[in-house]
Tab-separated table of C-alpha atoms in Angstrom:
chain	number	residue	atom	x	y	z
A	1	MET	CA	5.110	25.416	-38.527
A	2	ALA	CA	6.511	23.980	-35.304
A	3	ARG	CA	6.914	20.349	-34.299
A	4	ILE	CA	5.233	19.995	-30.901
A	5	PHE	CA	5.556	16.940	-28.671
A	6	LEU	CA	2.760	16.236	-26.182
A	7	LEU	CA	3.119	13.658	-23.407
A	8	ALA	CA	-0.055	12.634	-21.565
A	9	ILE	CA	0.362	9.738	-19.149
A	10	GLY	CA	-2.877	9.535	-17.209
A	11	SER	CA	-6.505	8.499	-17.337
A	12	ARG	CA	-9.100	9.244	-20.021
A	13	GLY	CA	-9.766	12.767	-18.752
A	14	ASP	CA	-6.089	13.722	-18.966
A	15	VAL	CA	-5.536	12.234	-22.410
A	16	GLN	CA	-8.752	13.679	-23.848
A	17	SER	CA	-7.685	17.198	-22.848
A	18	PHE	CA	-4.384	16.730	-24.678
A	19	VAL	CA	-6.176	15.360	-27.745
A	20	ALA	CA	-8.274	18.534	-27.773
A	21	LEU	CA	-5.145	20.676	-27.566
A	22	GLY	CA	-3.290	18.627	-30.159
A	23	SER	CA	-6.195	18.790	-32.610
A	24	SER	CA	-6.315	22.580	-32.370
A	25	LEU	CA	-2.541	22.849	-32.795
A	26	VAL	CA	-2.801	20.741	-35.966
A	27	LYS	CA	-5.552	23.029	-37.292
A	28	ALA	CA	-3.254	25.984	-36.556
A	29	GLY	CA	-0.655	24.452	-38.889
A	30	HIS	CA	1.680	22.681	-36.477
A	31	GLU	CA	3.006	19.136	-36.540
A	32	VAL	CA	1.905	17.325	-33.385
A	33	VAL	CA	3.144	14.088	-31.825
A	34	LEU	CA	1.106	12.801	-28.881
A	35	ALA	CA	2.445	10.076	-26.574
A	36	THR	CA	-0.137	8.257	-24.421
A	37	PRO	CA	-0.694	4.909	-22.722
A	38	MET	CA	-2.143	2.127	-24.862
A	39	GLY	CA	-5.862	2.062	-25.537
A	40	PHE	CA	-6.456	5.554	-26.945
A	41	GLU	CA	-6.076	4.825	-30.672
A	42	LYS	CA	-9.749	5.485	-31.374
A	43	LEU	CA	-9.751	8.737	-29.406
A	44	VAL	CA	-6.658	10.122	-31.148
A	45	GLY	CA	-7.177	8.725	-34.643
A	46	GLY	CA	-8.346	10.810	-37.577
A	47	ARG	CA	-7.260	14.148	-36.153
A	48	GLY	CA	-3.951	14.637	-37.948
A	49	ILE	CA	-1.952	13.792	-34.821
A	50	THR	CA	0.960	11.342	-34.845
A	51	HIS	CA	0.133	8.932	-32.022
A	52	VAL	CA	2.791	7.052	-30.035
A	53	GLU	CA	2.013	4.501	-27.322
A	54	VAL	CA	4.566	4.568	-24.513
A	55	THR	CA	3.204	2.291	-21.785
A	56	ARG	CA	0.425	-0.107	-20.870
A	57	SER	CA	-3.090	1.137	-20.388
A	58	HIS	CA	-4.503	2.175	-17.021
A	59	HIS	CA	-6.701	-0.943	-16.953
A	60	GLU	CA	-3.724	-3.245	-17.574
A	61	ALA	CA	-1.930	-1.527	-14.690
A	62	GLU	CA	-4.817	-2.334	-12.372
A	63	ALA	CA	-4.883	-5.937	-13.616
A	64	SER	CA	-1.203	-6.295	-12.751
A	65	GLY	CA	-1.974	-5.580	-9.100
A	66	LEU	CA	-1.764	-1.789	-8.887
A	67	ASP	CA	-4.075	-0.193	-6.340
A	68	SER	CA	-4.775	3.445	-7.186
A	69	ASP	CA	-5.292	4.126	-3.485
A	70	LEU	CA	-1.557	4.164	-2.820
A	71	VAL	CA	-1.819	5.423	0.761
A	72	GLU	CA	-4.228	2.631	1.630
A	73	THR	CA	-1.989	0.086	-0.093
A	74	VAL	CA	1.056	1.090	1.937
A	75	ARG	CA	-0.920	1.108	5.176
A	76	ARG	CA	-2.645	-2.265	4.804
A	77	ARG	CA	-0.521	-4.488	2.602
A	78	PRO	CA	2.583	-6.374	3.767
A	79	VAL	CA	6.036	-5.294	2.668
A	80	ARG	CA	6.204	-7.912	-0.093
A	81	GLU	CA	3.089	-6.607	-1.833
A	82	VAL	CA	4.244	-2.992	-1.540
A	83	ARG	CA	7.474	-4.076	-3.181
A	84	GLU	CA	5.476	-5.634	-6.020
A	85	LEU	CA	3.542	-2.385	-6.384
A	86	ILE	CA	6.768	-0.362	-6.674
A	87	ASP	CA	8.202	-2.880	-9.158
A	88	SER	CA	5.101	-2.450	-11.315
A	89	LEU	CA	5.469	1.340	-11.231
A	90	HIS	CA	9.131	0.986	-12.210
A	91	SER	CA	8.125	-1.276	-15.097
A	92	HIS	CA	5.800	1.432	-16.412
A	93	LEU	CA	8.519	4.047	-16.124
A	94	ASP	CA	11.039	1.855	-17.959
A	95	GLU	CA	8.560	1.427	-20.827
A	96	ILE	CA	8.072	5.196	-21.065
A	97	LEU	CA	11.784	6.021	-20.927
A	98	SER	CA	12.627	3.494	-23.655
A	99	VAL	CA	10.271	5.139	-26.164
A	100	LEU	CA	10.472	8.864	-25.396
A	101	PRO	CA	13.790	9.895	-27.004
A	102	ALA	CA	12.789	8.671	-30.463
A	103	ALA	CA	9.197	9.905	-30.130
A	104	ALA	CA	10.254	13.446	-29.185
A	105	LYS	CA	13.159	13.788	-31.622
A	106	GLY	CA	13.120	17.056	-33.501
A	107	ALA	CA	10.523	18.732	-31.295
A	108	ASP	CA	10.552	22.509	-30.936
A	109	LEU	CA	8.392	22.408	-27.813
A	110	VAL	CA	7.504	19.770	-25.222
A	111	LEU	CA	4.271	19.823	-23.200
A	112	TRP	CA	3.531	17.161	-20.621
A	113	TRP	CA	1.371	15.729	-17.914
A	114	ASP	CA	2.537	12.507	-16.281
A	115	LEU	CA	2.978	11.040	-12.816
A	116	PHE	CA	5.875	8.752	-13.710
A	117	GLY	CA	8.786	10.987	-12.777
A	118	ASN	CA	7.552	13.940	-14.849
A	119	VAL	CA	9.914	12.881	-17.568
A	120	GLY	CA	8.686	15.423	-20.118
A	121	ARG	CA	10.817	18.160	-18.621
A	122	HIS	CA	13.972	16.045	-18.979
A	123	VAL	CA	13.224	15.548	-22.679
A	124	ALA	CA	12.794	19.308	-23.115
A	125	GLU	CA	16.085	19.945	-21.324
A	126	ALA	CA	17.906	17.453	-23.549
A	127	LEU	CA	16.448	18.978	-26.711
A	128	GLY	CA	17.223	22.504	-25.532
A	129	VAL	CA	13.634	23.606	-26.160
A	130	PRO	CA	10.926	25.135	-23.951
A	131	GLY	CA	9.109	22.716	-21.666
A	132	VAL	CA	5.540	23.308	-20.506
A	133	ALA	CA	3.992	21.459	-17.566
A	134	CYS	CA	0.251	21.408	-17.993
A	135	GLY	CA	-3.008	19.664	-17.282
A	136	LEU	CA	-6.136	19.797	-15.186
A	137	ASN	CA	-4.127	20.053	-11.954
A	138	PRO	CA	-1.790	23.041	-12.170
A	139	GLU	CA	0.027	22.217	-8.942
A	140	ASN	CA	1.145	18.830	-10.282
A	141	TRP	CA	2.187	17.706	-6.826
A	142	VAL	CA	5.270	15.760	-7.897
A	143	SER	CA	6.946	18.585	-9.795
A	144	SER	CA	5.945	21.886	-8.278
A	145	THR	CA	7.094	23.862	-5.288
A	146	ILE	CA	3.556	25.144	-4.826
A	147	PRO	CA	2.113	23.832	-1.520
A	148	VAL	CA	-1.006	21.752	-2.029
A	149	PRO	CA	-2.942	19.439	0.289
A	150	GLU	CA	-3.256	16.396	-1.985
A	151	PRO	CA	-2.383	13.607	-1.534
A	152	PHE	CA	-1.207	14.396	1.997
A	153	PRO	CA	-4.115	14.183	4.499
A	154	TRP	CA	-6.148	17.367	4.806
A	155	PRO	CA	-5.177	19.478	7.841
A	156	PRO	CA	-7.098	18.290	10.936
A	157	ARG	CA	-9.880	20.606	12.046
A	158	TRP	CA	-8.390	21.131	15.477
A	159	LEU	CA	-5.212	22.625	13.994
A	160	PRO	CA	-5.115	26.450	14.335
A	161	LEU	CA	-5.633	28.259	11.036
A	162	SER	CA	-2.177	29.857	11.235
A	163	TRP	CA	-0.589	26.391	11.278
A	164	ARG	CA	-2.545	24.864	8.426
A	165	ALA	CA	-0.414	26.402	5.684
A	166	ARG	CA	2.715	25.092	7.411
A	167	TYR	CA	1.106	21.669	7.704
A	168	ILE	CA	0.332	21.637	3.987
A	169	ARG	CA	3.841	22.784	3.065
A	170	PHE	CA	5.356	20.087	5.252
A	171	GLY	CA	3.061	17.445	3.775
A	172	HIS	CA	3.896	18.578	0.262
A	173	ALA	CA	7.633	18.382	0.966
A	174	VAL	CA	7.354	14.910	2.499
A	175	VAL	CA	5.251	13.489	-0.322
A	176	LEU	CA	7.439	15.108	-2.971
A	177	GLN	CA	10.602	13.641	-1.461
A	178	LEU	CA	9.109	10.165	-1.049
A	179	TYR	CA	7.677	10.185	-4.551
A	180	ALA	CA	10.901	11.426	-6.138
A	181	SER	CA	12.795	8.628	-4.393
A	182	LEU	CA	10.742	6.101	-6.395
A	183	TRP	CA	12.083	7.421	-9.701
A	184	ARG	CA	15.380	9.194	-9.020
A	185	SER	CA	17.825	6.360	-9.670
A	186	ARG	CA	16.130	5.285	-12.917
A	187	VAL	CA	15.648	8.808	-14.203
A	188	ASN	CA	19.240	9.732	-13.327
A	189	ARG	CA	20.578	6.699	-15.181
A	190	TRP	CA	18.421	7.636	-18.186
A	191	ARG	CA	19.492	11.279	-18.045
A	192	ARG	CA	23.172	10.298	-17.949
A	193	ASP	CA	23.289	7.347	-20.358
A	194	VAL	CA	20.581	8.268	-22.898
A	195	LEU	CA	20.036	12.021	-22.740
A	196	GLY	CA	23.610	13.000	-21.925
A	197	LEU	CA	22.543	15.216	-19.014
A	198	SER	CA	23.828	15.619	-15.478
A	199	VAL	CA	22.133	13.626	-12.733
A	200	LEU	CA	19.453	15.152	-10.542
A	201	PRO	CA	20.278	16.283	-6.994
A	202	HIS	CA	19.055	14.218	-4.081
A	203	ARG	CA	16.665	16.844	-2.755
A	204	ALA	CA	13.386	16.599	-4.625
A	205	SER	CA	12.679	20.337	-4.433
A	206	ALA	CA	16.004	21.054	-6.141
A	207	VAL	CA	14.798	19.292	-9.294
A	208	GLU	CA	12.883	22.431	-10.230
A	209	LYS	CA	16.160	24.342	-10.440
A	210	VAL	CA	17.705	21.737	-12.744
A	211	ALA	CA	14.830	21.091	-15.146
A	212	ALA	CA	12.222	23.723	-14.350
A	213	PRO	CA	9.337	24.138	-16.794
A	214	THR	CA	9.475	27.227	-18.977
A	215	MET	CA	5.761	27.645	-18.327
A	216	ARG	CA	2.812	25.950	-16.629
A	217	LEU	CA	-0.624	25.840	-18.210
A	218	SER	CA	-3.731	25.167	-16.158
A	219	ALA	CA	-6.544	23.677	-18.237
A	220	VAL	CA	-9.123	24.818	-15.687
A	221	SER	CA	-11.550	27.726	-15.842
A	222	GLN	CA	-10.965	30.632	-13.473
A	223	LEU	CA	-14.704	30.441	-12.736
A	224	VAL	CA	-14.039	27.075	-11.108
A	225	ARG	CA	-10.643	27.629	-9.558
A	226	GLU	CA	-9.020	31.023	-9.186
A	227	LEU	CA	-5.252	31.234	-9.077
A	228	PRO	CA	-4.044	31.762	-5.508
A	229	PRO	CA	-1.451	34.521	-4.982
A	230	GLU	CA	1.507	32.105	-4.829
A	231	TRP	CA	0.686	30.845	-8.343
A	232	GLN	CA	0.790	34.302	-9.954
A	233	GLY	CA	3.565	34.382	-12.522
A	234	GLN	CA	3.985	30.602	-12.368
A	235	VAL	CA	0.772	29.348	-13.964
A	236	VAL	CA	-1.186	30.521	-17.028
A	237	GLN	CA	-4.854	29.672	-16.615
A	238	THR	CA	-6.405	29.005	-20.015
A	239	GLY	CA	-9.752	27.415	-19.229
A	240	TYR	CA	-10.848	23.854	-20.003
A	241	TRP	CA	-9.542	22.027	-23.073
A	242	ILE	CA	-12.729	20.528	-24.473
A	243	LEU	CA	-12.749	17.889	-27.196
A	244	PRO	CA	-15.987	18.178	-29.224
A	245	PRO	CA	-17.788	14.863	-29.791
A	246	THR	CA	-17.245	13.267	-33.169
A	247	LYS	CA	-19.942	14.177	-35.661
A	248	ASP	CA	-20.591	10.545	-36.541
A	249	TRP	CA	-21.648	9.558	-32.998
A	250	VAL	CA	-25.232	8.315	-32.871
A	251	MET	CA	-27.017	7.718	-29.577
A	252	PRO	CA	-27.791	4.005	-29.156
A	253	THR	CA	-31.450	3.196	-29.791
A	254	LYS	CA	-31.771	1.571	-26.369
A	255	LEU	CA	-30.527	4.701	-24.572
A	256	ARG	CA	-32.669	7.018	-26.699
A	257	ALA	CA	-35.779	4.977	-25.898
A	258	PHE	CA	-34.940	4.927	-22.184
A	259	LEU	CA	-34.565	8.727	-22.067
A	260	ALA	CA	-37.883	9.215	-23.874
A	261	ASP	CA	-39.731	6.824	-21.570
A	262	GLY	CA	-39.737	8.967	-18.415
A	263	PRO	CA	-38.263	11.925	-16.520
A	264	PRO	CA	-34.567	12.738	-16.930
A	265	PRO	CA	-32.483	10.076	-15.141
A	266	ILE	CA	-29.302	10.335	-13.089
A	267	PHE	CA	-26.052	9.369	-14.792
A	268	ALA	CA	-23.525	7.408	-12.719
A	269	SER	CA	-19.995	6.351	-13.629
A	270	VAL	CA	-16.765	6.015	-11.681
A	271	GLY	CA	-14.556	6.354	-14.756
A	272	ASP	CA	-11.248	4.533	-15.034
A	273	ALA	CA	-9.183	6.138	-12.279
A	274	GLY	CA	-9.782	4.428	-8.982
A	275	SER	CA	-10.113	1.178	-7.050
A	276	TYR	CA	-13.777	0.739	-6.101
A	277	PRO	CA	-15.545	-1.844	-3.926
A	278	PRO	CA	-17.511	-4.431	-5.950
A	279	GLU	CA	-20.674	-3.688	-3.968
A	280	LEU	CA	-20.800	-0.095	-5.197
A	281	GLY	CA	-22.813	-1.027	-8.307
A	282	PRO	CA	-25.584	-2.882	-6.442
A	283	THR	CA	-25.605	-0.155	-3.773
A	284	MET	CA	-26.127	2.505	-6.446
A	285	ILE	CA	-28.956	0.571	-8.091
A	286	GLU	CA	-30.736	-0.057	-4.784
A	287	ALA	CA	-30.448	3.624	-3.863
A	288	ALA	CA	-31.990	4.646	-7.171
A	289	ARG	CA	-34.897	2.262	-6.595
A	290	SER	CA	-35.545	3.610	-3.099
A	291	ALA	CA	-35.213	7.236	-4.258
A	292	GLY	CA	-37.618	6.658	-7.136
A	293	VAL	CA	-35.175	7.833	-9.784
A	294	ARG	CA	-34.076	6.303	-13.045
A	295	LEU	CA	-30.389	5.527	-13.505
A	296	VAL	CA	-27.992	5.440	-16.477
A	297	LEU	CA	-24.737	3.609	-15.768
A	298	GLY	CA	-21.730	4.676	-17.825
A	299	SER	CA	-18.645	2.641	-18.612
A	300	GLY	CA	-15.861	2.153	-16.105
A	301	TRP	CA	-17.773	-0.059	-13.688
A	302	ASP	CA	-15.508	-3.110	-14.156
A	303	GLY	CA	-18.268	-5.593	-14.845
A	304	MET	CA	-20.955	-3.544	-13.096
A	305	GLY	CA	-19.947	-4.782	-9.653
A	306	GLY	CA	-20.638	-8.383	-10.643
A	307	LEU	CA	-24.153	-7.658	-11.971
A	308	ASP	CA	-25.440	-9.264	-15.140
A	309	THR	CA	-26.111	-6.301	-17.398
A	310	ASP	CA	-28.768	-8.309	-19.255
A	311	ASN	CA	-30.933	-8.504	-16.135
A	312	LEU	CA	-30.909	-4.977	-14.772
A	313	PRO	CA	-34.147	-3.713	-13.177
A	314	PRO	CA	-36.407	-1.536	-15.351
A	315	HIS	CA	-35.282	1.706	-13.726
A	316	VAL	CA	-31.622	1.151	-14.740
A	317	ILE	CA	-29.861	1.000	-18.111
A	318	GLU	CA	-26.210	0.359	-18.936
A	319	ALA	CA	-25.027	2.869	-21.553
A	320	GLY	CA	-21.350	1.968	-21.965
A	321	GLU	CA	-18.997	4.678	-23.223
A	322	VAL	CA	-20.884	7.808	-24.249
A	323	PRO	CA	-19.742	11.393	-24.972
A	324	HIS	CA	-20.296	13.375	-21.789
A	325	GLU	CA	-20.725	16.620	-23.718
A	326	ILE	CA	-23.882	15.222	-25.342
A	327	VAL	CA	-25.328	12.959	-22.649
A	328	PHE	CA	-24.714	14.894	-19.419
A	329	PRO	CA	-27.020	17.838	-20.280
A	330	LEU	CA	-29.891	15.345	-20.715
A	331	MET	CA	-29.628	14.155	-17.099
A	332	SER	CA	-31.204	15.404	-13.875
A	333	GLY	CA	-28.002	14.769	-11.947
A	334	ILE	CA	-24.546	13.236	-12.305
A	335	ILE	CA	-22.599	10.954	-9.965
A	336	HIS	CA	-18.935	10.569	-10.888
A	337	HIS	CA	-15.522	9.813	-9.398
A	338	GLY	CA	-14.361	13.420	-9.134
A	339	GLY	CA	-11.614	13.324	-11.742
A	340	GLY	CA	-10.739	16.612	-13.381
A	341	GLY	CA	-12.198	15.659	-16.767
A	342	SER	CA	-15.493	14.317	-15.425
A	343	THR	CA	-15.860	17.323	-13.133
A	344	ALA	CA	-15.340	19.695	-16.055
A	345	ALA	CA	-17.931	17.851	-18.145
A	346	ALA	CA	-20.491	17.903	-15.317
A	347	LEU	CA	-19.966	21.611	-14.643
A	348	ARG	CA	-20.228	22.525	-18.336
A	349	ALA	CA	-23.420	20.484	-18.655
A	350	GLY	CA	-25.126	22.784	-16.158
A	351	VAL	CA	-26.407	19.809	-14.168
A	352	PRO	CA	-25.826	19.322	-10.392
A	353	SER	CA	-23.432	16.546	-9.438
A	354	VAL	CA	-21.734	14.733	-6.576
A	355	ALA	CA	-18.341	13.007	-6.520
A	356	LEU	CA	-17.475	9.589	-5.097
A	357	PRO	CA	-13.711	10.089	-4.742
A	358	VAL	CA	-11.000	7.576	-3.906
A	359	PHE	CA	-7.598	9.243	-4.277
A	360	ALA	CA	-5.383	11.988	-5.735
A	361	ASP	CA	-7.258	15.086	-6.987
A	362	GLN	CA	-10.719	13.511	-6.743
A	363	PRO	CA	-11.498	14.700	-3.171
A	364	TYR	CA	-10.432	18.230	-4.115
A	365	TRP	CA	-12.729	18.482	-7.146
A	366	GLY	CA	-15.536	16.926	-5.124
A	367	ARG	CA	-15.184	19.692	-2.556
A	368	ARG	CA	-15.069	22.388	-5.248
A	369	ILE	CA	-18.400	21.207	-6.651
A	370	ALA	CA	-20.000	21.720	-3.247
A	371	GLU	CA	-18.195	25.016	-2.571
A	372	LEU	CA	-19.465	26.424	-5.870
A	373	GLY	CA	-23.013	25.543	-4.832
A	374	VAL	CA	-23.588	23.439	-7.959
A	375	GLY	CA	-23.590	20.040	-6.266
A	376	LEU	CA	-23.236	18.127	-3.023
A	377	LYS	CA	-20.361	17.392	-0.690
A	378	PRO	CA	-18.300	14.396	-1.862
A	379	LEU	CA	-19.159	10.918	-0.579
A	380	PRO	CA	-16.015	8.733	-0.245
A	381	ALA	CA	-16.601	5.766	-2.554
A	382	LYS	CA	-15.309	3.150	-0.124
A	383	LYS	CA	-17.618	4.288	2.692
A	384	VAL	CA	-20.760	5.455	0.914
A	385	THR	CA	-24.035	3.908	2.057
A	386	VAL	CA	-27.392	3.309	0.415
A	387	ASP	CA	-28.996	5.948	2.649
A	388	GLN	CA	-26.402	8.559	1.682
A	389	LEU	CA	-26.953	7.876	-2.001
A	390	ILE	CA	-30.731	8.058	-1.604
A	391	VAL	CA	-30.444	11.529	-0.078
A	392	ALA	CA	-27.934	12.604	-2.753
A	393	MET	CA	-30.108	11.422	-5.633
A	394	CYS	CA	-33.199	13.142	-4.256
A	395	ARG	CA	-31.357	16.431	-3.804
A	396	LEU	CA	-29.728	16.297	-7.229
A	397	ARG	CA	-33.161	15.944	-8.748
A	398	SER	CA	-35.176	18.397	-6.639
A	399	ASP	CA	-32.924	21.085	-5.083
A	400	GLU	CA	-34.013	23.991	-7.288
A	401	PRO	CA	-31.555	26.661	-6.013
A	402	MET	CA	-28.672	24.246	-6.625
A	403	ARG	CA	-30.029	23.372	-10.041
A	404	ARG	CA	-30.266	27.058	-10.988
A	405	ARG	CA	-26.674	27.725	-9.899
A	406	ALA	CA	-25.465	24.711	-11.868
A	407	ALA	CA	-27.303	25.898	-14.994
A	408	GLU	CA	-25.882	29.422	-14.678
A	409	LEU	CA	-22.295	28.243	-14.219
A	410	GLY	CA	-22.658	25.768	-17.068
A	411	ALA	CA	-23.753	28.498	-19.464
A	412	LEU	CA	-20.747	30.652	-18.544
A	413	LEU	CA	-18.307	27.748	-18.933
A	414	ARG	CA	-19.681	26.815	-22.348
A	415	ASP	CA	-18.951	30.360	-23.529
A	416	GLU	CA	-15.239	29.945	-22.733
A	417	ASP	CA	-12.688	28.603	-25.232
A	418	GLY	CA	-9.742	27.304	-23.235
A	419	VAL	CA	-8.163	25.440	-26.150
A	420	THR	CA	-7.914	28.581	-28.285
A	421	THR	CA	-6.367	30.473	-25.363
A	422	ALA	CA	-3.853	27.655	-24.863
A	423	VAL	CA	-2.899	27.592	-28.562
A	424	ARG	CA	-2.351	31.356	-28.589
A	425	THR	CA	-0.212	31.109	-25.453
A	426	ILE	CA	1.870	28.312	-26.945
A	427	GLU	CA	2.353	30.151	-30.237
A	428	ALA	CA	3.431	33.285	-28.362
A	429	LEU	CA	6.028	31.188	-26.530
A	430	LEU	CA	7.268	29.735	-29.826
A	431	LEU	CA	7.485	33.158	-31.464
A	432	ASP	CA	9.500	34.453	-28.522
A	433	GLU	CA	11.800	31.433	-28.710
A	434	PHE	CA	12.422	31.694	-32.438
A	435	ASP	CA	12.246	35.482	-32.951
A	436	ASP	CA	14.660	36.382	-35.749
A	437	ASP	CA	15.808	39.412	-33.782
A	438	LEU	CA	17.025	37.217	-30.940
A	439	GLU	CA	20.173	35.134	-30.709
A	440	PRO	CA	19.501	31.589	-31.992
A	441	ARG	CA	19.666	28.648	-29.596
A	442	ASP	CA	23.126	27.112	-29.346
A	443	ASP	CA	22.300	23.411	-29.452
A	444	THR	CA	25.828	22.454	-30.501
A	445	SER	CA	27.180	22.986	-26.990
A	446	SER	CA	24.972	20.256	-25.537
A	447	THR	CA	26.432	16.808	-25.058
A	448	ALA	CA	22.987	15.235	-25.198
A	449	PRO	CA	22.478	12.578	-27.910
A	450	MET	CA	19.046	14.086	-28.609
A	451	SER	CA	18.806	17.056	-30.956
A	452	SER	CA	16.107	19.471	-32.056
A	453	THR	CA	15.364	20.225	-35.688
A	454	SER	CA	13.775	23.630	-36.016
A	455	HIS	CA	10.284	23.781	-37.480
A	456	ALA	CA	9.645	27.295	-36.223
A	457	PRO	CA	6.743	29.265	-37.610
């Protein structure tokens, strides 16, 4: 049995994937510690996982003044408010750093996904154990040398094709350097004073040479996103990490009655990862009325755009938090924010969808849905109109070729078992690390205050 430390600092989709992985690792006989933001006790509980909360929840971050659309914040807000934004980010990082050493103590392996300095790799380095960067976005744009377009603006159409790769590389380097500058001084102080490690170099790209992951795992199906040539040998693509719904979940009577009272509705939710205009809710409801479709609104609407949920029109119902794996297949179409987790759920459901992205990876996944022919081109949430949503809803419901492609891809994705592949990959890494025929790790030479207690299989 190995002691495995998982760090998932992100939204619901990120954390849920790690809960799925952690649950399977527990069933395989390993001891698992999962560190997340606050608010996921119910999701993690009862699965044999030791749960540690390391920072405030995503919703509390938004309440403190954070705008997820960071580029827009920097462009529009005065210097004072940008400073407040950075201070809030630093506060989150300080909370995480204060808890991590004790939470990860004794781990034989560290796996992480986080956007706050990618601190998981520093913990692995201090423990002298393998570190695995993983998640729904294998490029992880703040820790990888792989060139990716997000969040740097997509190459302009007038730019010659031969220059687009250079544009993306340049954008990646700029964003990486700027982002690393937000954390470097704090992480360096933590590395030196708490972990007993050398400080990081100034150049962001050089960080990979100091604390490079032993492995990267992509929790995405190859049917959705094939590995480009430059990722070969750097990323192991396992497939989606799906968390089955709890067996005790019962569909609310109100939702069950609504589904039985007419044709399959469209499900709409913007999740918990984005800053959305308050008029989006009323716009969505008006579009559904004009399109003649019924609408189920999921949680994450922040008060439903100011609407009183007790007085919704007959063609709309508010469903709250529901398991996507159960509810999505019952819909005629899905409108979501384009996060990796919601995209995976929509694709697996075999139902056409469209994304309303705001930032980060959301535009990318929105484009992939359209490129796969299983949904529509993304509609930016802050610019979407009633007319655009009317057209989208009608097509989601009636475009038969698109519906057939979505159903076919969904069936193939449901046959995959990404979690099992990930567990086997992790166990192979552990066996290689602790093979009796190999020289044991020399942890005594490290000056780091942290230490690893072997729980090797």
